[in-house]
Amino acid sequence: MVKKIKIQLGSVQETLLLPLMARAKDAQDRNPILSDKEAIKLIERLDVDQDKLLRNLTEIGILGLCYRASKIEEAIQTFLQKYPNGKILDIGAGLDTTYYRCDNGEALWYDLDMPDAMQLREQLLPPPNKRVTYIHKSMFDYSWIDDIGDISNGLFITIPGVLPYFKEEEVSTFLSTIASRLKGAEVMFDIISQFGKFFVDMRIKGAGMKAAHLQWGILEANKITYWSRHIELIRTLKIFENSAVQRAKSISTKIMMRANQAMDMTQLVHLRFR
Ligand SMILES: C[S@@+](CC[C@H](N)C(=O)[O-])C[C@H]1O[C@@H](n2cnc3c(N)ncnc32)[C@H](O)[C@@H]1O
């Protein structure tokens, strides 16, 4: 029997297990959102308590994480139609597998994460070819901007499940800094309201990740544009549309999704740097 890999990651890094578990569970559904079969193989290689993760994710968590990933994928596919040989940068990549579902054979892909998380990624998902580069750095080490190099063929940055773990001042400094240096890039990430933060934090703690705290909460995405004249809001997207509510099996999930929709508890933000 192959020995499973023990996880030894920092507190925020460990949260990469949550979206991975959600994608693996979705892939076992008869009508999956993402059909990420790779996620099933990856989670099986790790020494983790899958039941505990699933109990705390609950149905709304699993659907939310998979819809988040699928909406980001749609945005990447739209970007690649315009910029087929552009660059895609995934900040806080964890064990994300978007490349395997969206690659067009031409684009250049960059996955950035903390050194310990990247080491795990290298071990489980080594770069599949020369168009994929792994960057073992914190996103606050801005030398990654040089690692990305020329962006005249287009750059799309995704940051799913990362920014809410930091303080608002850290997020605003980060976005303002990269906006002034990466003009023309598009960026997509999720935001959570102060109210939504309470529920999601409870789920993260319940899954055993007691030291990972959500810190940044925001309801009105347009306020992000106040941080820098280089930031323009393209659109916001709801994580749960009506089709998501129809898909949910439990009544309590449907009710929570409606509340999430009505109060904009979790949204995706699509920005352009100018
Ligand atoms: C909830 S996980 C999301 C993983 C991945 N984006 C996904 O959706 O599957 C949060 C990720 O943020 C990463 N992270 C935490 N601090 C970071 C930092 N300072 N720079 C880059 N990534 C960071 C963690 O290592 C982890 O992979």
Short mmCIF file of C-alpha atoms and ligand atoms in Angstrom, two decimals:
data_model
loop_
_atom_site.label_atom_id
_atom_site.label_comp_id
_atom_site.label_asym_id
_atom_site.label_seq_id
_atom_site.Cartn_x
_atom_site.Cartn_y
_atom_site.Cartn_z
CA MET A 1 0.00 0.00 0.00
CA VAL A 2 1.35 3.48 -0.88
CA LYS A 3 2.13 5.50 2.25
CA LYS A 4 -0.06 8.62 2.52
CA ILE A 5 1.59 12.02 2.75
CA LYS A 6 1.33 13.73 6.14
CA ILE A 7 0.43 17.40 5.89
CA GLN A 8 2.78 19.80 7.67
CA LEU A 9 1.72 23.24 6.60
CA GLY A 10 1.29 26.70 8.11
CA SER A 11 -2.20 27.58 9.36
CA VAL A 12 -3.48 29.41 6.26
CA GLN A 13 -1.65 27.05 3.90
CA GLU A 14 -3.53 24.09 5.44
CA THR A 15 -6.84 25.56 4.26
CA LEU A 16 -5.95 24.40 0.73
CA LEU A 17 -7.52 21.10 1.82
CA LEU A 18 -11.00 22.62 1.89
CA PRO A 19 -11.39 23.49 -1.82
CA LEU A 20 -9.58 20.27 -2.73
CA MET A 21 -12.00 18.17 -0.65
CA ALA A 22 -14.96 20.08 -2.12
CA ARG A 23 -13.80 19.38 -5.69
CA ALA A 24 -13.18 15.71 -4.90
CA LYS A 25 -16.67 15.34 -3.42
CA ASP A 26 -18.22 17.15 -6.40
CA ALA A 27 -16.36 14.84 -8.80
CA GLN A 28 -18.15 11.88 -7.18
CA ASP A 29 -21.57 13.44 -7.84
CA ARG A 30 -23.62 12.05 -10.74
CA ASN A 31 -24.02 15.57 -12.10
CA PRO A 32 -20.79 17.34 -11.10
CA ILE A 33 -20.11 21.08 -11.42
CA LEU A 34 -16.39 20.69 -12.23
CA SER A 35 -15.83 16.95 -12.61
CA ASP A 36 -12.31 17.33 -11.18
CA LYS A 37 -11.23 13.65 -11.13
CA GLU A 38 -7.67 14.80 -10.35
CA ALA A 39 -8.92 16.12 -6.98
CA ILE A 40 -10.08 12.60 -6.00
CA LYS A 41 -6.61 11.20 -6.71
CA LEU A 42 -4.91 14.08 -4.85
CA ILE A 43 -6.98 13.84 -1.66
CA GLU A 44 -6.50 10.06 -1.61
CA ARG A 45 -2.72 10.56 -1.49
CA LEU A 46 -2.95 12.73 1.63
CA ASP A 47 -3.19 11.53 5.22
CA VAL A 48 -6.25 13.61 6.12
CA ASP A 49 -9.57 12.95 7.84
CA GLN A 50 -11.90 13.30 4.85
CA ASP A 51 -15.06 12.74 6.94
CA LYS A 52 -14.15 15.62 9.24
CA LEU A 53 -13.47 17.91 6.29
CA LEU A 54 -16.78 16.99 4.65
CA ARG A 55 -18.78 17.35 7.88
CA ASN A 56 -17.53 20.90 8.28
CA LEU A 57 -17.70 21.92 4.67
CA THR A 58 -21.39 20.91 4.52
CA GLU A 59 -23.34 20.98 1.26
CA ILE A 60 -23.29 24.79 0.94
CA GLY A 61 -19.51 24.89 1.41
CA ILE A 62 -18.93 22.21 -1.22
CA LEU A 63 -21.23 23.87 -3.75
CA GLY A 64 -19.86 27.35 -2.99
CA LEU A 65 -16.24 26.31 -3.51
CA CYS A 66 -17.07 24.48 -6.75
CA TYR A 67 -19.17 27.33 -8.17
CA ARG A 68 -16.37 29.74 -7.25
CA ALA A 69 -13.90 27.61 -9.21
CA SER A 70 -16.24 27.17 -12.18
CA LYS A 71 -16.95 30.91 -12.48
CA ILE A 72 -13.23 31.66 -12.41
CA GLU A 73 -12.74 29.02 -15.10
CA GLU A 74 -15.36 30.68 -17.30
CA ALA A 75 -13.57 34.02 -16.90
CA ILE A 76 -10.21 32.42 -17.79
CA GLN A 77 -11.71 30.77 -20.87
CA THR A 78 -13.14 34.12 -22.01
CA PHE A 79 -9.74 35.75 -21.41
CA LEU A 80 -7.94 33.02 -23.38
CA GLN A 81 -10.25 33.54 -26.35
CA LYS A 82 -9.01 37.16 -26.48
CA TYR A 83 -5.42 36.43 -25.46
CA PRO A 84 -4.63 32.82 -26.48
CA ASN A 85 -0.94 33.19 -25.66
CA GLY A 86 -1.46 35.32 -22.55
CA LYS A 87 -0.38 34.52 -19.01
CA ILE A 88 -2.49 33.14 -16.16
CA LEU A 89 -1.26 33.63 -12.59
CA ASP A 90 -2.88 31.76 -9.71
CA ILE A 91 -1.96 33.41 -6.41
CA GLY A 92 -2.33 31.08 -3.41
CA ALA A 93 -2.69 28.17 -5.82
CA GLY A 94 -2.67 25.41 -3.20
CA LEU A 95 -3.65 22.23 -5.04
CA ASP A 96 -5.86 24.03 -7.54
CA THR A 97 -6.27 22.18 -10.86
CA THR A 98 -7.70 24.89 -13.12
CA TYR A 99 -4.83 24.49 -15.60
CA TYR A 100 -5.91 20.90 -16.31
CA ARG A 101 -9.41 22.03 -17.26
CA CYS A 102 -8.65 25.28 -19.08
CA ASP A 103 -5.28 24.99 -20.81
CA ASN A 104 -5.38 25.85 -24.52
CA GLY A 105 -1.90 24.52 -25.36
CA GLU A 106 -0.45 28.04 -25.82
CA ALA A 107 -0.90 30.11 -22.67
CA LEU A 108 1.77 30.44 -19.97
CA TRP A 109 0.66 29.46 -16.48
CA TYR A 110 2.16 30.58 -13.15
CA ASP A 111 1.20 29.12 -9.78
CA LEU A 112 2.38 31.03 -6.73
CA ASP A 113 2.12 29.97 -3.11
CA MET A 114 4.05 29.93 0.16
CA PRO A 115 7.16 27.71 -0.01
CA ASP A 116 5.64 24.89 2.14
CA ALA A 117 2.41 24.80 0.11
CA MET A 118 4.37 24.90 -3.16
CA GLN A 119 6.59 22.06 -2.01
CA LEU A 120 3.50 19.92 -1.47
CA ARG A 121 2.20 20.97 -4.89
CA GLU A 122 5.53 20.05 -6.53
CA GLN A 123 5.36 16.64 -4.87
CA LEU A 124 1.75 15.91 -5.85
CA LEU A 125 1.29 17.91 -9.04
CA PRO A 126 4.68 18.66 -10.61
CA PRO A 127 4.59 21.21 -13.47
CA PRO A 128 3.26 19.24 -16.46
CA ASN A 129 5.33 21.09 -19.08
CA LYS A 130 7.56 24.13 -19.68
CA ARG A 131 4.57 26.47 -20.03
CA VAL A 132 3.80 25.98 -16.33
CA THR A 133 6.01 27.72 -13.73
CA TYR A 134 5.81 27.34 -9.97
CA ILE A 135 6.76 30.34 -7.82
CA HIS A 136 7.67 29.47 -4.23
CA LYS A 137 7.05 32.87 -2.65
CA SER A 138 4.61 34.80 -0.53
CA MET A 139 2.42 37.11 -2.58
CA PHE A 140 3.81 39.95 -0.43
CA ASP A 141 7.28 39.29 -1.85
CA TYR A 142 6.75 41.45 -4.92
CA SER A 143 9.76 39.99 -6.71
CA TRP A 144 7.19 37.59 -8.27
CA ILE A 145 6.25 40.47 -10.59
CA ASP A 146 9.70 40.13 -12.19
CA ASP A 147 9.26 36.35 -12.33
CA ILE A 148 6.13 36.83 -14.47
CA GLY A 149 7.99 39.15 -16.85
CA ASP A 150 6.42 40.73 -19.93
CA ILE A 151 2.62 40.95 -19.84
CA SER A 152 2.03 42.57 -23.22
CA ASN A 153 0.17 39.43 -24.40
CA GLY A 154 -2.25 39.74 -21.49
CA LEU A 155 -2.28 38.66 -17.84
CA PHE A 156 -5.17 37.19 -15.88
CA ILE A 157 -4.65 36.84 -12.12
CA THR A 158 -6.86 34.64 -9.94
CA ILE A 159 -6.71 34.74 -6.14
CA PRO A 160 -9.46 32.39 -4.91
CA GLY A 161 -9.83 31.82 -1.17
CA VAL A 162 -6.82 33.89 -0.14
CA LEU A 163 -7.41 37.62 0.46
CA PRO A 164 -10.01 37.30 3.27
CA TYR A 165 -7.30 35.70 5.46
CA PHE A 166 -5.46 39.05 5.60
CA LYS A 167 -6.19 42.41 7.23
CA GLU A 168 -7.84 45.07 5.08
CA GLU A 169 -4.66 47.24 5.17
CA GLU A 170 -2.63 44.30 3.89
CA VAL A 171 -5.10 43.58 1.09
CA SER A 172 -5.34 47.24 0.04
CA THR A 173 -1.55 47.69 0.01
CA PHE A 174 -1.18 44.45 -1.94
CA LEU A 175 -3.78 45.31 -4.60
CA SER A 176 -2.63 48.93 -4.96
CA THR A 177 0.98 47.84 -5.34
CA ILE A 178 0.34 45.23 -8.01
CA ALA A 179 -2.21 47.44 -9.79
CA SER A 180 0.38 50.17 -10.34
CA ARG A 181 2.91 47.65 -11.68
CA LEU A 182 0.70 45.37 -13.78
CA LYS A 183 -1.35 47.79 -15.87
CA GLY A 184 -3.70 46.03 -18.28
CA ALA A 185 -3.98 42.87 -16.13
CA GLU A 186 -7.37 41.45 -15.16
CA VAL A 187 -7.88 40.08 -11.66
CA MET A 188 -10.55 37.88 -10.10
CA PHE A 189 -10.97 36.94 -6.42
CA ASP A 190 -13.68 36.26 -3.90
CA ILE A 191 -14.84 38.62 -1.18
CA ILE A 192 -16.90 37.90 1.89
CA SER A 193 -19.11 40.21 3.94
CA GLN A 194 -18.55 40.71 7.67
CA PHE A 195 -21.69 38.62 8.28
CA GLY A 196 -20.62 35.84 5.89
CA LYS A 197 -17.19 35.74 7.55
CA PHE A 198 -18.76 34.48 10.77
CA PHE A 199 -20.24 31.35 9.11
CA VAL A 200 -17.24 30.50 6.94
CA ASP A 201 -14.81 30.99 9.84
CA MET A 202 -16.90 28.56 11.89
CA ARG A 203 -16.53 25.94 9.14
CA ILE A 204 -12.77 26.44 8.88
CA LYS A 205 -12.34 26.10 12.66
CA GLY A 206 -14.64 23.06 12.74
CA ALA A 207 -12.44 21.37 10.13
CA GLY A 208 -9.59 21.58 12.66
CA MET A 209 -7.82 24.65 11.21
CA LYS A 210 -8.12 26.63 14.41
CA ALA A 211 -5.31 29.10 13.73
CA ALA A 212 -6.60 30.22 10.29
CA HIS A 213 -8.74 33.34 10.77
CA LEU A 214 -10.71 35.22 8.17
CA GLN A 215 -9.95 38.91 8.69
CA TRP A 216 -11.00 41.01 5.71
CA GLY A 217 -14.72 41.41 5.17
CA ILE A 218 -16.34 43.74 2.62
CA LEU A 219 -19.82 44.07 1.15
CA GLU A 220 -19.50 46.75 -1.53
CA ALA A 221 -16.87 45.75 -4.06
CA ASN A 222 -16.70 49.23 -5.60
CA LYS A 223 -14.97 50.45 -2.41
CA ILE A 224 -11.89 48.50 -3.58
CA THR A 225 -11.53 51.04 -6.41
CA TYR A 226 -11.07 53.83 -3.81
CA TRP A 227 -7.72 52.28 -2.87
CA SER A 228 -5.98 53.13 -6.15
CA ARG A 229 -6.64 55.04 -9.35
CA HIS A 230 -5.14 52.04 -11.13
CA ILE A 231 -8.02 49.76 -10.06
CA GLU A 232 -11.19 49.57 -12.16
CA LEU A 233 -14.17 47.35 -11.31
CA ILE A 234 -15.35 45.32 -14.30
CA ARG A 235 -18.14 43.40 -12.53
CA THR A 236 -19.16 41.44 -9.46
CA LEU A 237 -20.69 37.97 -9.64
CA LYS A 238 -22.84 36.14 -7.14
CA ILE A 239 -21.39 32.77 -6.16
CA PHE A 240 -24.89 31.25 -5.95
CA GLU A 241 -27.31 31.76 -8.81
CA ASN A 242 -30.84 30.35 -8.88
CA SER A 243 -29.56 27.19 -10.61
CA ALA A 244 -27.34 26.58 -7.55
CA VAL A 245 -30.35 26.78 -5.26
CA GLN A 246 -32.17 24.26 -7.47
CA ARG A 247 -29.19 21.90 -7.39
CA ALA A 248 -28.94 21.88 -3.56
CA LYS A 249 -30.41 18.73 -2.05
CA SER A 250 -31.16 19.90 1.49
CA ILE A 251 -33.77 22.51 2.36
CA SER A 252 -31.44 24.17 4.86
CA THR A 253 -28.79 24.61 2.12
CA LYS A 254 -31.40 26.19 -0.16
CA ILE A 255 -32.43 28.61 2.61
CA MET A 256 -28.80 29.52 3.37
CA MET A 257 -28.10 30.06 -0.34
CA ARG A 258 -31.08 32.41 -0.62
CA ALA A 259 -29.81 34.33 2.41
CA ASN A 260 -26.33 34.42 0.88
CA GLN A 261 -27.77 35.77 -2.40
CA ALA A 262 -29.96 38.37 -0.70
CA MET A 263 -27.20 39.67 1.56
CA ASP A 264 -24.28 39.28 -0.87
CA MET A 265 -22.38 37.28 1.74
CA THR A 266 -19.89 35.90 -0.81
CA GLN A 267 -19.15 37.36 -4.23
CA LEU A 268 -16.55 37.24 -6.94
CA VAL A 269 -14.91 40.49 -8.00
CA HIS A 270 -13.46 41.04 -11.49
CA LEU A 271 -11.07 44.00 -11.73
CA ARG A 272 -8.87 45.55 -14.39
CA PHE A 273 -5.63 47.38 -13.59
CA ARG A 274 -5.21 50.58 -15.60
C1 LIG B 1 -8.16 28.34 1.05
S1 LIG B 1 -6.63 27.98 0.28
C2 LIG B 1 -7.07 28.25 -1.42
C3 LIG B 1 -6.27 27.39 -2.36
C4 LIG B 1 -6.61 27.55 -3.85
N1 LIG B 1 -6.64 28.93 -4.26
C5 LIG B 1 -7.94 26.89 -4.16
O1 LIG B 1 -8.93 27.60 -4.36
O2 LIG B 1 -7.96 25.64 -4.21
C6 LIG B 1 -5.62 29.41 0.66
C7 LIG B 1 -4.27 29.40 -0.02
O3 LIG B 1 -3.60 30.65 0.21
C8 LIG B 1 -2.23 30.37 0.33
N2 LIG B 1 -1.52 31.47 1.01
C9 LIG B 1 -1.57 31.82 2.30
N3 LIG B 1 -0.78 32.87 2.54
C10 LIG B 1 -0.21 33.20 1.36
C11 LIG B 1 0.73 34.20 0.97
N4 LIG B 1 1.22 35.09 1.82
N5 LIG B 1 1.12 34.21 -0.34
C12 LIG B 1 0.62 33.32 -1.22
N6 LIG B 1 -0.28 32.36 -0.91
C13 LIG B 1 -0.68 32.30 0.38
C14 LIG B 1 -2.22 29.09 1.15
O4 LIG B 1 -0.97 28.43 1.14
C15 LIG B 1 -3.33 28.29 0.47
O5 LIG B 1 -2.86 27.54 -0.60
#
